[in-house]
Amino acid sequence: PAPPDDLAGRLAATRAASPRLHASLSGLDPAQLAAVLSDDPAALVRAQVGSGKTTVLVHKVLYLHLVRGVPLDELAVLTFTTRAADALRARIQDLAERDVAADERWLMGTFHSVASALLRRALPVEQLGYRPDFTVLDEDEHDALRLELIRRHGLRLRPRRRLRERLHALAAGGDPGDDDLARLAILAGDERRARNAMDFDDLIEHACTLLAVDGPRRPRWILVDELQDCEPRD
């Protein structure tokens, strides 16, 4: 944590930049306030459900924007559900005391929606064999594509009812088994690329791949709500 004198200076800067934000900070406890005003390049807030983690995130976004001068469109703010993303955007707009334009909040949303936006607007998706106008397949559409490939190539797969589960396990490094599961995964990836289509896993994988290399515009800050859902499972 920053020394008390540093926190006092940051609070004074907040008061000058946004009296409303400064007043709202008075409702935070010392640990929450330290997280909001921290200048550390990375911070993890560990707290129980309902303890105000999202409140900290909202204030952190506005502190970075109004006090530190980071444009909102350079802040990636990630949630796990569309409902949570809508609520988060509404809280940010309310505390900002102005209408936050769509172009400013294009990096605020679910993991999948932000990954899609990055791939369409900022990342060189052409390097992976796609065009920015790619479509996104839902699970039913992807199932239909897989069944088409199974029939077309005469693939041997058992049991069919667990196909999604087995493919997800394979993508996570699981055993491909003794049938044609691994071949199906390769064929499906090639077919999606040929159709300029991605599934939900592709959105995350391709965005991470392209964000890991130097190049085009990338978020300056990444803030994640409910990070524990990202931790590896035992």
Short mmCIF file of C-alpha atoms in Angstrom, two decimals:
data_model
loop_
_atom_site.label_atom_id
_atom_site.label_comp_id
_atom_site.label_asym_id
_atom_site.label_seq_id
_atom_site.Cartn_x
_atom_site.Cartn_y
_atom_site.Cartn_z
CA PRO A 1 0.00 0.00 0.00
CA ALA A 2 1.07 3.56 -0.61
CA PRO A 3 2.19 5.62 2.41
CA PRO A 4 -0.55 7.79 3.94
CA ASP A 5 1.01 10.97 2.54
CA ASP A 6 0.88 9.53 -0.99
CA LEU A 7 -2.77 8.52 -0.53
CA ALA A 8 -3.58 12.00 0.73
CA GLY A 9 -1.96 13.52 -2.35
CA ARG A 10 -3.94 11.23 -4.65
CA LEU A 11 -7.15 12.07 -2.85
CA ALA A 12 -6.41 15.76 -3.31
CA ALA A 13 -5.81 15.18 -7.02
CA THR A 14 -9.11 13.30 -7.19
CA ARG A 15 -10.96 16.15 -5.48
CA ALA A 16 -9.58 18.61 -8.03
CA ALA A 17 -10.40 16.39 -11.03
CA SER A 18 -13.83 15.15 -9.96
CA PRO A 19 -15.58 16.26 -6.77
CA ARG A 20 -18.26 13.59 -7.33
CA LEU A 21 -15.70 10.79 -7.55
CA HIS A 22 -13.89 12.16 -4.50
CA ALA A 23 -17.13 12.24 -2.52
CA SER A 24 -17.93 8.67 -3.57
CA LEU A 25 -14.52 7.48 -2.42
CA SER A 26 -15.46 8.47 1.13
CA GLY A 27 -17.79 5.47 1.18
CA LEU A 28 -14.95 3.00 0.73
CA ASP A 29 -13.07 1.31 3.53
CA PRO A 30 -9.26 1.76 3.80
CA ALA A 31 -8.45 -1.46 1.91
CA GLN A 32 -10.85 -0.58 -0.93
CA LEU A 33 -9.49 2.96 -1.11
CA ALA A 34 -5.90 1.70 -1.27
CA ALA A 35 -6.83 -0.60 -4.18
CA VAL A 36 -8.49 2.23 -6.11
CA LEU A 37 -5.62 4.68 -5.60
CA SER A 38 -2.79 2.16 -6.05
CA ASP A 39 -0.23 2.90 -8.75
CA ASP A 40 0.94 -0.74 -8.87
CA PRO A 41 0.96 -2.18 -12.42
CA ALA A 42 -1.03 -5.18 -11.16
CA ALA A 43 -3.33 -5.66 -8.19
CA LEU A 44 -5.53 -8.50 -6.98
CA VAL A 45 -8.47 -7.77 -4.70
CA ARG A 46 -9.40 -10.82 -2.60
CA ALA A 47 -12.71 -10.50 -0.82
CA GLN A 48 -15.88 -12.46 -0.18
CA VAL A 49 -19.04 -12.25 -2.26
CA GLY A 50 -20.95 -9.02 -1.72
CA SER A 51 -18.03 -7.18 -0.14
CA GLY A 52 -17.75 -4.49 -2.81
CA LYS A 53 -15.21 -5.79 -5.35
CA THR A 54 -17.23 -4.39 -8.26
CA THR A 55 -17.49 -1.06 -6.45
CA VAL A 56 -13.70 -0.98 -6.26
CA LEU A 57 -13.47 -1.77 -9.97
CA VAL A 58 -15.90 1.00 -10.94
CA HIS A 59 -14.00 3.56 -8.88
CA LYS A 60 -10.68 2.33 -10.26
CA VAL A 61 -11.91 2.85 -13.83
CA LEU A 62 -13.00 6.40 -13.08
CA TYR A 63 -9.84 7.17 -11.10
CA LEU A 64 -7.68 6.04 -14.02
CA HIS A 65 -9.81 8.04 -16.45
CA LEU A 66 -10.57 11.26 -14.59
CA VAL A 67 -7.44 11.60 -12.47
CA ARG A 68 -4.75 9.70 -14.34
CA GLY A 69 -6.00 10.77 -17.78
CA VAL A 70 -6.38 7.31 -19.33
CA PRO A 71 -9.02 7.42 -22.09
CA LEU A 72 -11.95 5.10 -21.43
CA ASP A 73 -11.48 3.48 -24.81
CA GLU A 74 -8.06 2.24 -23.66
CA LEU A 75 -9.47 0.48 -20.59
CA ALA A 76 -10.59 -3.14 -21.02
CA VAL A 77 -13.17 -3.89 -18.32
CA LEU A 78 -14.15 -7.57 -18.38
CA THR A 79 -17.05 -9.46 -16.83
CA PHE A 80 -18.49 -12.95 -17.23
CA THR A 81 -22.13 -12.20 -18.08
CA THR A 82 -23.91 -9.71 -20.30
CA ARG A 83 -26.09 -8.67 -17.37
CA ALA A 84 -23.04 -7.86 -15.24
CA ALA A 85 -21.47 -5.95 -18.13
CA ASP A 86 -24.62 -3.83 -18.60
CA ALA A 87 -24.72 -3.04 -14.87
CA LEU A 88 -21.03 -2.16 -14.82
CA ARG A 89 -21.33 0.23 -17.76
CA ALA A 90 -24.35 1.89 -16.14
CA ARG A 91 -22.47 2.41 -12.86
CA ILE A 92 -19.45 3.86 -14.67
CA GLN A 93 -21.65 6.26 -16.62
CA ASP A 94 -23.51 7.34 -13.48
CA LEU A 95 -20.31 8.11 -11.58
CA ALA A 96 -18.81 9.86 -14.61
CA GLU A 97 -21.80 12.24 -14.66
CA ARG A 98 -22.02 12.23 -18.44
CA ASP A 99 -23.04 10.05 -21.33
CA VAL A 100 -20.26 7.59 -22.11
CA ALA A 101 -20.32 7.11 -25.89
CA ALA A 102 -20.32 3.65 -27.43
CA ASP A 103 -16.88 4.23 -28.93
CA GLU A 104 -15.54 4.91 -25.43
CA ARG A 105 -16.89 1.69 -23.94
CA TRP A 106 -16.06 -0.72 -26.77
CA LEU A 107 -13.68 -2.58 -24.44
CA MET A 108 -16.22 -2.92 -21.63
CA GLY A 109 -18.14 -6.18 -21.68
CA THR A 110 -17.88 -9.94 -21.39
CA PHE A 111 -14.65 -11.73 -22.19
CA HIS A 112 -16.11 -12.94 -25.48
CA SER A 113 -17.61 -9.62 -26.57
CA VAL A 114 -14.38 -7.73 -25.86
CA ALA A 115 -12.30 -10.40 -27.61
CA SER A 116 -14.60 -10.10 -30.63
CA ALA A 117 -14.31 -6.31 -30.64
CA LEU A 118 -10.52 -6.47 -30.48
CA LEU A 119 -10.36 -8.95 -33.34
CA ARG A 120 -12.68 -6.86 -35.49
CA ARG A 121 -11.29 -3.41 -34.74
CA ALA A 122 -7.76 -3.53 -33.43
CA LEU A 123 -5.92 -6.80 -33.98
CA PRO A 124 -4.45 -8.10 -37.28
CA VAL A 125 -6.85 -11.01 -37.58
CA GLU A 126 -5.72 -11.48 -41.18
CA GLN A 127 -2.52 -13.01 -39.81
CA LEU A 128 -4.62 -15.97 -38.63
CA GLY A 129 -6.43 -16.39 -41.94
CA TYR A 130 -9.60 -14.45 -41.07
CA ARG A 131 -11.25 -11.24 -42.21
CA PRO A 132 -12.57 -8.67 -39.70
CA ASP A 133 -16.17 -9.38 -40.79
CA PHE A 134 -16.02 -12.95 -39.44
CA THR A 135 -19.17 -14.56 -38.06
CA VAL A 136 -19.46 -16.23 -34.65
CA LEU A 137 -20.98 -19.71 -34.46
CA ASP A 138 -23.18 -20.61 -31.53
CA GLU A 139 -23.00 -24.12 -30.08
CA ASP A 140 -25.83 -25.48 -32.24
CA GLU A 141 -24.28 -24.11 -35.43
CA HIS A 142 -20.91 -25.54 -34.45
CA ASP A 143 -22.49 -28.92 -33.71
CA ALA A 144 -24.03 -28.91 -37.18
CA LEU A 145 -20.65 -28.11 -38.74
CA ARG A 146 -18.99 -30.97 -36.84
CA LEU A 147 -21.67 -33.46 -37.88
CA GLU A 148 -21.24 -32.37 -41.49
CA LEU A 149 -17.50 -33.00 -41.24
CA ILE A 150 -18.03 -36.38 -39.57
CA ARG A 151 -20.26 -37.48 -42.44
CA ARG A 152 -18.08 -35.95 -45.15
CA HIS A 153 -14.86 -37.58 -43.93
CA GLY A 154 -16.33 -40.76 -42.49
CA LEU A 155 -14.89 -40.08 -39.06
CA ARG A 156 -15.14 -42.66 -36.30
CA LEU A 157 -16.24 -41.05 -33.03
CA ARG A 158 -17.69 -42.57 -29.87
CA PRO A 159 -19.72 -41.59 -27.95
CA ARG A 160 -21.35 -38.81 -29.98
CA ARG A 161 -23.40 -37.50 -27.05
CA ARG A 162 -20.21 -36.38 -25.27
CA LEU A 163 -18.61 -34.75 -28.31
CA ARG A 164 -18.63 -31.16 -27.00
CA GLU A 165 -17.24 -32.24 -23.64
CA ARG A 166 -14.48 -34.31 -25.23
CA LEU A 167 -13.47 -31.53 -27.64
CA HIS A 168 -13.27 -29.00 -24.80
CA ALA A 169 -11.11 -31.43 -22.82
CA LEU A 170 -8.89 -32.01 -25.85
CA ALA A 171 -8.41 -28.24 -26.31
CA ALA A 172 -7.30 -28.07 -22.67
CA GLY A 173 -4.64 -30.73 -23.29
CA GLY A 174 -6.71 -33.83 -22.61
CA ASP A 175 -6.33 -37.30 -24.10
CA PRO A 176 -7.64 -37.51 -27.70
CA GLY A 177 -8.55 -41.17 -27.25
CA ASP A 178 -8.29 -43.87 -29.89
CA ASP A 179 -10.84 -42.54 -32.38
CA ASP A 180 -10.87 -39.58 -34.80
CA LEU A 181 -11.46 -36.84 -32.24
CA ALA A 182 -8.15 -35.05 -32.84
CA ARG A 183 -8.69 -35.14 -36.60
CA LEU A 184 -12.18 -33.70 -36.16
CA ALA A 185 -10.77 -30.82 -34.11
CA ILE A 186 -8.26 -30.00 -36.87
CA LEU A 187 -10.84 -30.30 -39.64
CA ALA A 188 -13.31 -28.11 -37.74
CA GLY A 189 -10.69 -25.42 -37.21
CA ASP A 190 -9.78 -25.46 -40.89
CA GLU A 191 -13.43 -25.33 -41.91
CA ARG A 192 -14.19 -22.40 -39.62
CA ARG A 193 -11.28 -20.50 -41.08
CA ALA A 194 -12.42 -21.31 -44.63
CA ARG A 195 -15.91 -20.00 -43.78
CA ASN A 196 -14.50 -16.94 -41.97
CA ALA A 197 -16.26 -18.11 -38.81
CA MET A 198 -15.14 -18.53 -35.20
CA ASP A 199 -16.61 -20.27 -32.22
CA PHE A 200 -16.54 -18.80 -28.72
CA ASP A 201 -13.28 -20.53 -27.82
CA ASP A 202 -11.67 -19.13 -30.98
CA LEU A 203 -12.51 -15.59 -29.90
CA ILE A 204 -10.52 -15.94 -26.68
CA GLU A 205 -7.67 -17.98 -28.17
CA HIS A 206 -7.12 -15.76 -31.22
CA ALA A 207 -7.37 -12.52 -29.25
CA CYS A 208 -4.81 -13.77 -26.72
CA THR A 209 -2.51 -14.94 -29.52
CA LEU A 210 -2.52 -11.56 -31.24
CA LEU A 211 -2.36 -9.54 -28.03
CA ALA A 212 0.82 -11.40 -27.07
CA VAL A 213 2.78 -9.95 -29.99
CA ASP A 214 3.90 -6.39 -30.61
CA GLY A 215 1.86 -4.44 -33.08
CA PRO A 216 -1.47 -2.67 -33.20
CA ARG A 217 -3.49 -0.83 -30.62
CA ARG A 218 -3.98 -2.73 -27.38
CA PRO A 219 -5.64 -1.84 -24.04
CA ARG A 220 -3.45 0.14 -21.65
CA TRP A 221 -5.22 -1.34 -18.65
CA ILE A 222 -7.18 -4.57 -18.09
CA LEU A 223 -9.61 -4.78 -15.18
CA VAL A 224 -11.47 -8.02 -14.49
CA ASP A 225 -14.53 -8.58 -12.32
CA GLU A 226 -14.69 -11.93 -10.47
CA LEU A 227 -11.16 -13.05 -11.38
CA GLN A 228 -11.47 -16.23 -9.31
CA ASP A 229 -13.50 -17.76 -12.12
CA CYS A 230 -10.32 -17.66 -14.25
CA GLU A 231 -8.20 -19.71 -11.86
CA PRO A 232 -7.20 -23.26 -12.90
CA ARG A 233 -9.36 -25.98 -11.47
CA ASP A 234 -7.88 -28.89 -9.50
#
